[in-house]
Tab-separated table of C-alpha atoms in Angstrom:
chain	number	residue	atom	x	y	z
A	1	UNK	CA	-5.081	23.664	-9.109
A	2	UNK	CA	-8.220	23.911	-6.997
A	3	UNK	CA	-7.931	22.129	-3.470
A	4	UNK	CA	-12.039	21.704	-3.775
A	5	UNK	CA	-11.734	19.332	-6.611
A	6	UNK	CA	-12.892	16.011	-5.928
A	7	UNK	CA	-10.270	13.005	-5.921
A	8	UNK	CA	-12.227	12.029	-9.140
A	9	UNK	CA	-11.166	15.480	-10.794
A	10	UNK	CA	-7.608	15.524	-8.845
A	11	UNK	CA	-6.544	12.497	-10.091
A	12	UNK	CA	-7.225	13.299	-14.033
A	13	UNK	CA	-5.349	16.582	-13.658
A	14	UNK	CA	-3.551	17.757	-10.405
A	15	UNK	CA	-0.109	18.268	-10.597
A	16	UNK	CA	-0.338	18.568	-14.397
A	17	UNK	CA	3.219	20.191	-15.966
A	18	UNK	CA	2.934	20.744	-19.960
A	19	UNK	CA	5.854	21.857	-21.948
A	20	UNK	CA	5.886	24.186	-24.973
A	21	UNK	CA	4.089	22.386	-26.907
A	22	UNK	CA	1.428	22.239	-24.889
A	23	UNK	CA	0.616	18.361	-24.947
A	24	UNK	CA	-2.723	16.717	-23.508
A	25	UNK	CA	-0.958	13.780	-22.341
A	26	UNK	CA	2.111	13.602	-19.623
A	27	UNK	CA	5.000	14.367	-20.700
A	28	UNK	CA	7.703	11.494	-19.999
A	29	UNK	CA	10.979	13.554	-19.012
A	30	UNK	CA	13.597	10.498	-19.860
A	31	UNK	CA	16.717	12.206	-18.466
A	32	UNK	CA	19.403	11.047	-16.175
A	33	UNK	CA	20.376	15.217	-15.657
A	34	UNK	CA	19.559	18.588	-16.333
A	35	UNK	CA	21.702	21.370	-18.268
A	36	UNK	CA	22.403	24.906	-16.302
A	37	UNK	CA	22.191	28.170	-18.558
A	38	UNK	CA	25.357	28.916	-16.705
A	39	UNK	CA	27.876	28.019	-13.983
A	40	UNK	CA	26.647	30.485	-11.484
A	41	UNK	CA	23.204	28.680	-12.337
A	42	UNK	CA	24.161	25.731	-11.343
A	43	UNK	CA	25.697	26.718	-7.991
A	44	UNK	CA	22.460	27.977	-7.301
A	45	UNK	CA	20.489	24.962	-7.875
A	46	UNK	CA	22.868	23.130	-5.658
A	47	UNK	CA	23.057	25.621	-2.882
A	48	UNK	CA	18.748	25.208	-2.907
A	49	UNK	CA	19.432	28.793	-3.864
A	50	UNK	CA	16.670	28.213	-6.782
A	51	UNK	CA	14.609	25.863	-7.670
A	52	UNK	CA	14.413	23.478	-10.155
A	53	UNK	CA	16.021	19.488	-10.893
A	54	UNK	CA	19.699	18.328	-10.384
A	55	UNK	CA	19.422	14.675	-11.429
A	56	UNK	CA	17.445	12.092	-12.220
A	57	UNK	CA	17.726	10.084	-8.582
A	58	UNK	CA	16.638	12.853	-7.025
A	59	UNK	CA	13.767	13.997	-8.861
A	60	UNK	CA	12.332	14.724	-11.938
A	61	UNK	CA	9.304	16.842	-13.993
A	62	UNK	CA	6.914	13.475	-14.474
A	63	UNK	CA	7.529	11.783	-11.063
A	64	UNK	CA	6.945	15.098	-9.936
A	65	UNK	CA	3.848	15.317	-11.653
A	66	UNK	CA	3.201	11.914	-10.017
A	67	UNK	CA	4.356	12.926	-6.642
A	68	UNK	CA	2.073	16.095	-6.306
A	69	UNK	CA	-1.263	14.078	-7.832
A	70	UNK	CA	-0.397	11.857	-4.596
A	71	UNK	CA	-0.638	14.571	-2.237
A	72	UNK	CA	-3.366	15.786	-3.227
A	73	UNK	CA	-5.286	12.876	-2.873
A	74	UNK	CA	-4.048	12.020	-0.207
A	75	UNK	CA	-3.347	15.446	1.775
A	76	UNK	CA	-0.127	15.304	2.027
A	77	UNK	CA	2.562	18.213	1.840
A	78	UNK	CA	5.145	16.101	0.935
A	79	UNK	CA	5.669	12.427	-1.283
A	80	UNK	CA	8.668	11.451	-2.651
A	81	UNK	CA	7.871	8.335	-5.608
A	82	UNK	CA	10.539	5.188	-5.365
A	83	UNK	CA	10.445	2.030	-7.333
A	84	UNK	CA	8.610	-0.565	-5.521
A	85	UNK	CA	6.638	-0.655	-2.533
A	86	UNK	CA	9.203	-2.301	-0.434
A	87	UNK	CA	11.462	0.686	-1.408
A	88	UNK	CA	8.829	2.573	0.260
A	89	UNK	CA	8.390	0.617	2.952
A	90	UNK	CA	11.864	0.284	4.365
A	91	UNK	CA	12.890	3.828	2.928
A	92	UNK	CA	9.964	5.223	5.736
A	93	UNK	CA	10.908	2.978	8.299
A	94	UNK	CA	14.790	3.494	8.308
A	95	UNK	CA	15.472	6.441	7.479
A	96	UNK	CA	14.149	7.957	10.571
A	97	UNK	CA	15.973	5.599	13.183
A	98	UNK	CA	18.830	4.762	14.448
A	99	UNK	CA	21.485	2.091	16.426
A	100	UNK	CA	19.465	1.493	19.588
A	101	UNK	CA	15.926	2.530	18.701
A	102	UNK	CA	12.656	0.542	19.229
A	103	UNK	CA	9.965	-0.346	16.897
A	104	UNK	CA	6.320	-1.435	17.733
A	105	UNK	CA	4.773	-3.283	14.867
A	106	UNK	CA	1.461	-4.867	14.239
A	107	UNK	CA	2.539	-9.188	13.738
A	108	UNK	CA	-0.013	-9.205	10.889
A	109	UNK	CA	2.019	-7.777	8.181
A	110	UNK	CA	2.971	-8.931	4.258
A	111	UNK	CA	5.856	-10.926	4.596
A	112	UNK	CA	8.704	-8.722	2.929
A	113	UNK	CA	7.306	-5.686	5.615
A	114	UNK	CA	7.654	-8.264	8.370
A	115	UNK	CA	11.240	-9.290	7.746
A	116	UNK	CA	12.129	-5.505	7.188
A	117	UNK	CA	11.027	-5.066	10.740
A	118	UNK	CA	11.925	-8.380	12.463
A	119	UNK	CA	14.759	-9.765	10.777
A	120	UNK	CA	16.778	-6.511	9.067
A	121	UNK	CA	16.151	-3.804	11.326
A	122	UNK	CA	17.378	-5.952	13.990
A	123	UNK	CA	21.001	-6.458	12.182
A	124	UNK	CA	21.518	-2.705	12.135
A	125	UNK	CA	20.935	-2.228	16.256
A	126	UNK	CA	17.119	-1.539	15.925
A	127	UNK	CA	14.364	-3.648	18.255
A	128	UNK	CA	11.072	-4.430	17.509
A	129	UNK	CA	8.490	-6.038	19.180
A	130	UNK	CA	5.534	-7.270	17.188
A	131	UNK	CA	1.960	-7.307	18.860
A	132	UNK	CA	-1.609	-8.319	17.847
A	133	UNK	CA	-2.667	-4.869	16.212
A	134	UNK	CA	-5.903	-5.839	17.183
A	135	UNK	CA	-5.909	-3.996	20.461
A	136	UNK	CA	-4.712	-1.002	21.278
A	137	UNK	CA	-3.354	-1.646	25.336
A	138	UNK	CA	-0.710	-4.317	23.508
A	139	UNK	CA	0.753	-1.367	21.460
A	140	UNK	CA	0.798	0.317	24.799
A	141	UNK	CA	2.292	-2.521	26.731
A	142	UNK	CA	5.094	-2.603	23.836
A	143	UNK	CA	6.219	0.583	24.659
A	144	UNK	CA	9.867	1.452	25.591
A	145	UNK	CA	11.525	4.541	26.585
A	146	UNK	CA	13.636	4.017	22.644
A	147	UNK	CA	10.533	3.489	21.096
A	148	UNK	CA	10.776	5.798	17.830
A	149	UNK	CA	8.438	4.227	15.072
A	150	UNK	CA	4.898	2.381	14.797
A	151	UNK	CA	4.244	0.259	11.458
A	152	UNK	CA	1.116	-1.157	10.690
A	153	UNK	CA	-1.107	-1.897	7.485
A	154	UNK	CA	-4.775	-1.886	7.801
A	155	UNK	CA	-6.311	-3.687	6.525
A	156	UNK	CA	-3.996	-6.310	7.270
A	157	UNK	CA	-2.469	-9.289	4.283
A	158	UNK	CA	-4.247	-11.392	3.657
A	159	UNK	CA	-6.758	-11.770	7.033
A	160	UNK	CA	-7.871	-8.279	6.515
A	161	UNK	CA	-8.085	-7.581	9.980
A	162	UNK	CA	-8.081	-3.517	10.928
A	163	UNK	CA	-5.940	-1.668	12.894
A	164	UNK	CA	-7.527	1.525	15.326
A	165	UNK	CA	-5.288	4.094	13.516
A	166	UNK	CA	-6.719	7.327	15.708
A	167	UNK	CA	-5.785	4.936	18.955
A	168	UNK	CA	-2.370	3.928	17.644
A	169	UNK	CA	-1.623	7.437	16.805
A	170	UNK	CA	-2.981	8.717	20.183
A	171	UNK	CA	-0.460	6.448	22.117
A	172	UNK	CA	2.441	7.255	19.480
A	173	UNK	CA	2.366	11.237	20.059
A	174	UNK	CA	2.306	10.730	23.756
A	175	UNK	CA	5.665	9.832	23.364
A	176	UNK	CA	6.772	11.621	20.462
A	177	UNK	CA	7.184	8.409	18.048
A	178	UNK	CA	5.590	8.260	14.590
A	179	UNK	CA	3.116	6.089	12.568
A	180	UNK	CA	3.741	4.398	9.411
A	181	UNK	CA	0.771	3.045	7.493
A	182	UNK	CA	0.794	0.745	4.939
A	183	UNK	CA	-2.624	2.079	3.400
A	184	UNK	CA	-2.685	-0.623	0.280
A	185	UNK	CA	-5.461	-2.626	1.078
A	186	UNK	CA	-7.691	1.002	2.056
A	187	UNK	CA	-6.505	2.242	-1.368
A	188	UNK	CA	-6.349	6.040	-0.722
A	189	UNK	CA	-9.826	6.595	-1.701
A	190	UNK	CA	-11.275	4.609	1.536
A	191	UNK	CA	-9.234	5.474	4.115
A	192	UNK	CA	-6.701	8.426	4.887
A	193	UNK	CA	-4.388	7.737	7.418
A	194	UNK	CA	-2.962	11.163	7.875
A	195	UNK	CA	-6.460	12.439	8.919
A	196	UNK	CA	-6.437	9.909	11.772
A	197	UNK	CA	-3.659	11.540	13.356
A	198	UNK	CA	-0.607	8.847	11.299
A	199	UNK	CA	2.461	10.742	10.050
A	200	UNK	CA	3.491	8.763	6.815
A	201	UNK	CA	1.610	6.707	4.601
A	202	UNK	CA	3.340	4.398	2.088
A	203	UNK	CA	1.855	2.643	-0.882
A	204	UNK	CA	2.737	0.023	-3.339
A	205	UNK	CA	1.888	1.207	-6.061
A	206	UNK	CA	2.657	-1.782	-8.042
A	207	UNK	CA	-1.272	-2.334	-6.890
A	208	UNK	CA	-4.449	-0.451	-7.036
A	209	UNK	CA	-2.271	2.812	-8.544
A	210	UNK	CA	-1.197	1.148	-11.252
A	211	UNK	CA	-3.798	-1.697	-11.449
A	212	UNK	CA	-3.027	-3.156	-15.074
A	213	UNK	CA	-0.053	-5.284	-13.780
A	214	UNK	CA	2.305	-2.953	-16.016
A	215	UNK	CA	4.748	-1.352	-13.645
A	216	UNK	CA	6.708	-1.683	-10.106
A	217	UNK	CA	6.540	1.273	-8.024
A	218	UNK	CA	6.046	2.948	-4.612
A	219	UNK	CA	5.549	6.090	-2.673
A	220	UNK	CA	5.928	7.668	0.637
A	221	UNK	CA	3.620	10.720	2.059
A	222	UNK	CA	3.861	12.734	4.990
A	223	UNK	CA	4.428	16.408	5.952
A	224	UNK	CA	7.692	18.729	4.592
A	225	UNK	CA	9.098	18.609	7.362
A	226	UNK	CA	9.361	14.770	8.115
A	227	UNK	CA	10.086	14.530	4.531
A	228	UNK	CA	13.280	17.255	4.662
A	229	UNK	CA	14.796	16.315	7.923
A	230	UNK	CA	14.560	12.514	7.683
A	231	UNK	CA	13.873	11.101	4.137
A	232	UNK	CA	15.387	13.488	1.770
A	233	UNK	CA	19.242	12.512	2.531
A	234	UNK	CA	18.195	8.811	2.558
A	235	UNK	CA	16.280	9.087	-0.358
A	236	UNK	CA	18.880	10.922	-2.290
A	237	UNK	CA	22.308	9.063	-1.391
A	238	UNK	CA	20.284	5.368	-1.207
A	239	UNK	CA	18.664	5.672	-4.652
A	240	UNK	CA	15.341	4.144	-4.376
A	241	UNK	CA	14.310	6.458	-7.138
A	242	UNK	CA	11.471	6.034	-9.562
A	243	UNK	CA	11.870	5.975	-13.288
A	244	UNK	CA	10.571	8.704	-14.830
A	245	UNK	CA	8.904	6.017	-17.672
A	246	UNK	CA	7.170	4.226	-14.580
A	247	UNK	CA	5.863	7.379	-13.273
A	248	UNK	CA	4.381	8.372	-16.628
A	249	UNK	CA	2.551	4.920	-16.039
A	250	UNK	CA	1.587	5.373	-12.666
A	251	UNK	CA	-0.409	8.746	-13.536
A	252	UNK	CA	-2.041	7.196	-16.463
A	253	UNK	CA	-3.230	4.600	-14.174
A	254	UNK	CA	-4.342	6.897	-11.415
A	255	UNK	CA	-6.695	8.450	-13.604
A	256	UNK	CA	-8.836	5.530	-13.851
A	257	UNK	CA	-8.513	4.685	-10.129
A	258	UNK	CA	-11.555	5.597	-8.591
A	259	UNK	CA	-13.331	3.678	-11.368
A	260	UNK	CA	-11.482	0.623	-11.096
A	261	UNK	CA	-12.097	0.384	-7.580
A	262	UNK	CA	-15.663	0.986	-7.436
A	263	UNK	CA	-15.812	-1.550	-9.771
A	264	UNK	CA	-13.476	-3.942	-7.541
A	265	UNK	CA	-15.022	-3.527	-4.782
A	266	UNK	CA	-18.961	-4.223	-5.950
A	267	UNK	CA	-17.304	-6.985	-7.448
A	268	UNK	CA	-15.326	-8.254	-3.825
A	269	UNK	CA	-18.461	-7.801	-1.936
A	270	UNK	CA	-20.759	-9.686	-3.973
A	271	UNK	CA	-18.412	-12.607	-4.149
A	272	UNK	CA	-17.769	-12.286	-0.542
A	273	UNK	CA	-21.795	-12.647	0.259
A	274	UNK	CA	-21.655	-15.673	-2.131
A	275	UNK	CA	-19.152	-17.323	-0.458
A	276	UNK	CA	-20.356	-16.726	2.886
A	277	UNK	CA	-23.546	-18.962	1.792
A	278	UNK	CA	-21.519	-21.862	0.828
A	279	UNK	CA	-21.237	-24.840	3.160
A	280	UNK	CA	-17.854	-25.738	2.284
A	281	UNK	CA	-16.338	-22.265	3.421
A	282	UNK	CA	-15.641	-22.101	6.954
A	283	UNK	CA	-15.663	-18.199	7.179
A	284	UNK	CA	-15.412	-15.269	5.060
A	285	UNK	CA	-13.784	-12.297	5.853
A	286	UNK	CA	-14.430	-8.831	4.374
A	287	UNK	CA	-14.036	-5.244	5.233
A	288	UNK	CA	-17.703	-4.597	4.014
A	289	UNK	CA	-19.413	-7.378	5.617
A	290	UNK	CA	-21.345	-6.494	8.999
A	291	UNK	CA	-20.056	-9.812	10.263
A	292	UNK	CA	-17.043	-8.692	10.273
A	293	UNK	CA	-15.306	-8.933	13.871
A	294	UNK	CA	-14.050	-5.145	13.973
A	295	UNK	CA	-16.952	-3.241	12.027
A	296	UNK	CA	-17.166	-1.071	14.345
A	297	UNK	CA	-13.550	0.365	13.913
A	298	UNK	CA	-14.263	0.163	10.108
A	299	UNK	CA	-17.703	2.374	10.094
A	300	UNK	CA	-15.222	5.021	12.146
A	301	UNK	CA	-12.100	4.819	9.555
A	302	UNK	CA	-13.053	3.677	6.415
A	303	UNK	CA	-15.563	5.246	3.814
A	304	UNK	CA	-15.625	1.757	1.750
A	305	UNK	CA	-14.903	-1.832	2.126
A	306	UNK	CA	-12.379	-3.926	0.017
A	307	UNK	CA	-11.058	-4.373	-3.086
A	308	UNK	CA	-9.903	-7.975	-1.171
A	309	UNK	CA	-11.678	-10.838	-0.015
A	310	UNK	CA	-9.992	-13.541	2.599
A	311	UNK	CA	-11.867	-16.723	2.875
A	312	UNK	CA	-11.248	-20.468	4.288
A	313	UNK	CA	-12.151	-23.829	2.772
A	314	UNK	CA	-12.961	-26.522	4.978
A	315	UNK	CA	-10.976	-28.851	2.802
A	316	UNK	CA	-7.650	-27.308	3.578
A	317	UNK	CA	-4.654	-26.551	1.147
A	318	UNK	CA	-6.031	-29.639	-0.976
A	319	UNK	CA	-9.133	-27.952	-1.447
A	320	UNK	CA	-7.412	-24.438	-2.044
A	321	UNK	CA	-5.725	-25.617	-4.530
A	322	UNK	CA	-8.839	-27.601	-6.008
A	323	UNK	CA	-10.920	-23.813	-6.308
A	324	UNK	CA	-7.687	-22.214	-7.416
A	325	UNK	CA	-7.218	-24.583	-10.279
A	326	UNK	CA	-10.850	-25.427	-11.369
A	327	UNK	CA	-11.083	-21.154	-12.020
A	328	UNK	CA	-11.579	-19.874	-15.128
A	329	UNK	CA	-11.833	-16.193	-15.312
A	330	UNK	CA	-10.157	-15.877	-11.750
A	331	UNK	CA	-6.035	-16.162	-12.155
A	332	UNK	CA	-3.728	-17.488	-9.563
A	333	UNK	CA	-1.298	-14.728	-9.377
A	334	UNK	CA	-0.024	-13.418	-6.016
A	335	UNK	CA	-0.230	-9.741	-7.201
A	336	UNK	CA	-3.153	-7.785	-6.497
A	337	UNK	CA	-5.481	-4.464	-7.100
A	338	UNK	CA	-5.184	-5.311	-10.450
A	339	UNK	CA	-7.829	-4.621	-13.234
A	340	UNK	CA	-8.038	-8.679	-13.444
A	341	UNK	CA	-9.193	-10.781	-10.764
A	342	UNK	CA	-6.365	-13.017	-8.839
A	343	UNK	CA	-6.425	-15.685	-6.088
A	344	UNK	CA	-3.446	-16.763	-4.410
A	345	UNK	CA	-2.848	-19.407	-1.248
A	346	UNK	CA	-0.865	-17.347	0.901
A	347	UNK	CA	0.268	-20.163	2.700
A	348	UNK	CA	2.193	-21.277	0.158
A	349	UNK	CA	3.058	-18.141	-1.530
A	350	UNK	CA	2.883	-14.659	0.217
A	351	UNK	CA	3.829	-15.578	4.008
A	352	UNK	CA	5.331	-18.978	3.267
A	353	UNK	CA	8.653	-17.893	4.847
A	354	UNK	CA	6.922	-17.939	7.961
A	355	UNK	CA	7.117	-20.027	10.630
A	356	UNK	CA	3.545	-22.516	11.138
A	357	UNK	CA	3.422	-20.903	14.412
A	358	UNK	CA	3.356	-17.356	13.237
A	359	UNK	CA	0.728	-18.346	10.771
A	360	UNK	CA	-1.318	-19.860	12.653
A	361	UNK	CA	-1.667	-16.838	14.831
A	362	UNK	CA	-1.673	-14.609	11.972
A	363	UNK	CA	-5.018	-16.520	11.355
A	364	UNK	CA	-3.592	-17.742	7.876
A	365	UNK	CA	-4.699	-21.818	8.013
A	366	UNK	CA	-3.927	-24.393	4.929
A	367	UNK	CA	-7.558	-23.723	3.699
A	368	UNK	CA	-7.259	-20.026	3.877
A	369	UNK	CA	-7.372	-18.092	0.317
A	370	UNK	CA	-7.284	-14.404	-0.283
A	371	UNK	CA	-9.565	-13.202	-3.517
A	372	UNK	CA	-8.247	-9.514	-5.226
A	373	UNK	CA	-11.529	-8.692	-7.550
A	374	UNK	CA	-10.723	-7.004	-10.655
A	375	UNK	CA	-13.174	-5.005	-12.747
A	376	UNK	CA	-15.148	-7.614	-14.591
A	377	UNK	CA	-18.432	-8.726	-14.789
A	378	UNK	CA	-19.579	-9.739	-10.929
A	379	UNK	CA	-22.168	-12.119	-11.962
A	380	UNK	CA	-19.527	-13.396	-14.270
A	381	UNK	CA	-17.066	-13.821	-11.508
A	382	UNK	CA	-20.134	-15.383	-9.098
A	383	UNK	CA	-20.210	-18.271	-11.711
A	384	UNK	CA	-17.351	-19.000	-12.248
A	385	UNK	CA	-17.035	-19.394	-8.546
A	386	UNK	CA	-19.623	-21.364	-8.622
A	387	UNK	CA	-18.383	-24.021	-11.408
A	388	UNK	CA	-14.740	-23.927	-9.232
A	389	UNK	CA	-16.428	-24.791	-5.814
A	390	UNK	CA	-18.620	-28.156	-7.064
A	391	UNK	CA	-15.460	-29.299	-7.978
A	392	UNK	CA	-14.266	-29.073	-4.339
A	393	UNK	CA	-15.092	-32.152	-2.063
A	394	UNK	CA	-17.362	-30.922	0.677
């Protein structure tokens, strides 16, 4: 495979493996194991003496296929596919600390990431101390002679704030800890994490991968070595394997990807300039918006906007739930990246478990909504907008 393709062209055909018969599509390799031509084979393939797959759990031919299109989008040695996002998320995290270590976290984080950090990591031994990602001298304030690991996702859920990835990273090699990006909201295509100096990426890609609402799944990048020193045992005797049926998914949907999110995010911008003319939104915030308060850091680490729009109604969660029900084309679902478009109050929904306090300085009020565009018609979506909001009380 050539490494001058173009994602467009690496995600319709890197990584390809075809069997003897030579099919166009993926093959899907349902198999829990693999047979051995003979014992002295098999010895082999356990000693790493050859290569090839051992089970199911720890790998197979299509989430191979899967694994490798990954990389190469997103220039990475290394990915190992597992089946969800959280999977990914605390697989990353955990498997490279210890009893007694220290994590630095951004505070604006989706709610299963932040109680992965604050409230489990903790009950194994591990510290964390969350900070405003904002700024980089609070990630250096945080820092403690144990500190091992910094998470972040940037753009943030659902306030789509942005986190200086180059800076963080900066700070984190000075002291030999690593960076953990929840890319997501970026989508590979608009931001790579790994060029700005992070060492592992993770995705759901439940969301923009997949983007049809069809399948759970995740995956975690970085280099071989990070990969074979900390994940590989934790990966292998955990389980947070991938089927290989959800894989097969996950590169059929991958194919489409760049189209979907051009599409997505022509569609997020031009509702996000709508809204921002509307007197009963209080503010509008979006990734491809000059107004928005960090463009600067965005022009230096992003090559696109959004795929997301976060927005706040005057009216409060009585007039979030007014838009939200008066849609049409627009479905409440708390899912997102999908090929349909989906609102969601993540007061109520995605961060509910947290405390008033925390949302309030996570920036999430009662009036706050977060907008995932999917692929349809934009003037459609504008309308029907439109229609939802005069039914809102100014």
């Amino acid at each position: 495979m050539s490494k001058t393709w173009r994602p467009a062209t690496q995600l319709v055909h890197n990584g390809t493996l075809r069997s003897q018969f030579g099919e166009t599509s993926e093959a899907i390799y349902l198999t829990q194991g693999f047979v051995y031509d003979t014992s002295e084979a098999a010895e082999a393939r356990f000693k790493g003496e050859t290569d090839g797959f051992i089970y199911a759990r720890y790998g197979s031919p299509t989430n191979d296929m899967f694994e490798k299109r990954m990389c190469a989008l997103e220039g990475a040695e290394e990915a190992r596919a597992t089946a969800s996002g959280m999977a990914a998320v605390s697989a990353a995290i955990l498997c490279q600390l210890k009893a007694g270590d220290h994590i630095v976290a951004a505070r604006a984080l989706f709610g299963s990431c932040r109680w992965v950090v604050e409230t489990l990591a903790p009950k194994y031994g591990i510290e964390c101390t969350l900070v405003d990602g904002r700024f980089a001298e609070n990630w250096e304030k945080a820092i403690r002679p144990n500190t091992k690991v910094f998470f972040l996702e940037s753009p943030t859920n659902p306030t789509l704030e942005v986190v200086d990835i180059a800076a963080v990273a900066r700070l984190a090699n000075q002291i030999g800890a690593k960076v953990v990006v929840d890319n997501v909201f970026a989508t590979p295509l608009f931001q790579k994490p790994l060029e700005l100096g992070a060492h592992i990426v993770v995705y759901s890609a439940t969301k923009h991968i997949d983007g049809q609402g069809r399948s759970l799944g995740g995956v975690i990048l970085s280099d071989k070595q990070w990969v074979d020193e900390n994940l590989q045992d934790y990966y292998r005797h955990t389980g947070p394997a991938m089927s290989p049926f959800t894989a097969w998914t996950l590169l059929k949907g991958i194919e489409t990807l760049p189209l979907r999110v051009a599409q997505q995010t022509a569609n997020a911008a031009k509702i996000a300039d709508f809204l921002a003319e509307q007197n009963k939104v209080a503010r509008v915030i979006y990734p491809g918006r000059k107004d928005h308060p960090q463009a600067d850091i965005i022009a230096k680490q992003m090559s696109g906007g959004s795929t997301l729009v976060a927005f706040e109604l005057k009216g409060g969660k009585e007039a979030a739930f007014k838009l939200q029900n008066a849609l049409e084309i627009v479905k409440i679902s708390n899912n997102l990246g999908d090929s349909k478009s989906l609102i969601t109050h993540p007061a109520t929904t995605t961060h509910k478990n947290l405390t008033d306090e925390a949302r309030a300085e996570l920036g999430i009020s009662p009036g706050t909504v977060r907008f995932s565009a999917g692929i349809e018609d934009g003037d459609d979506l504008v309308e029907d907008f439109a229609r939802a909001l005069a039914q809102v009380s100014a």
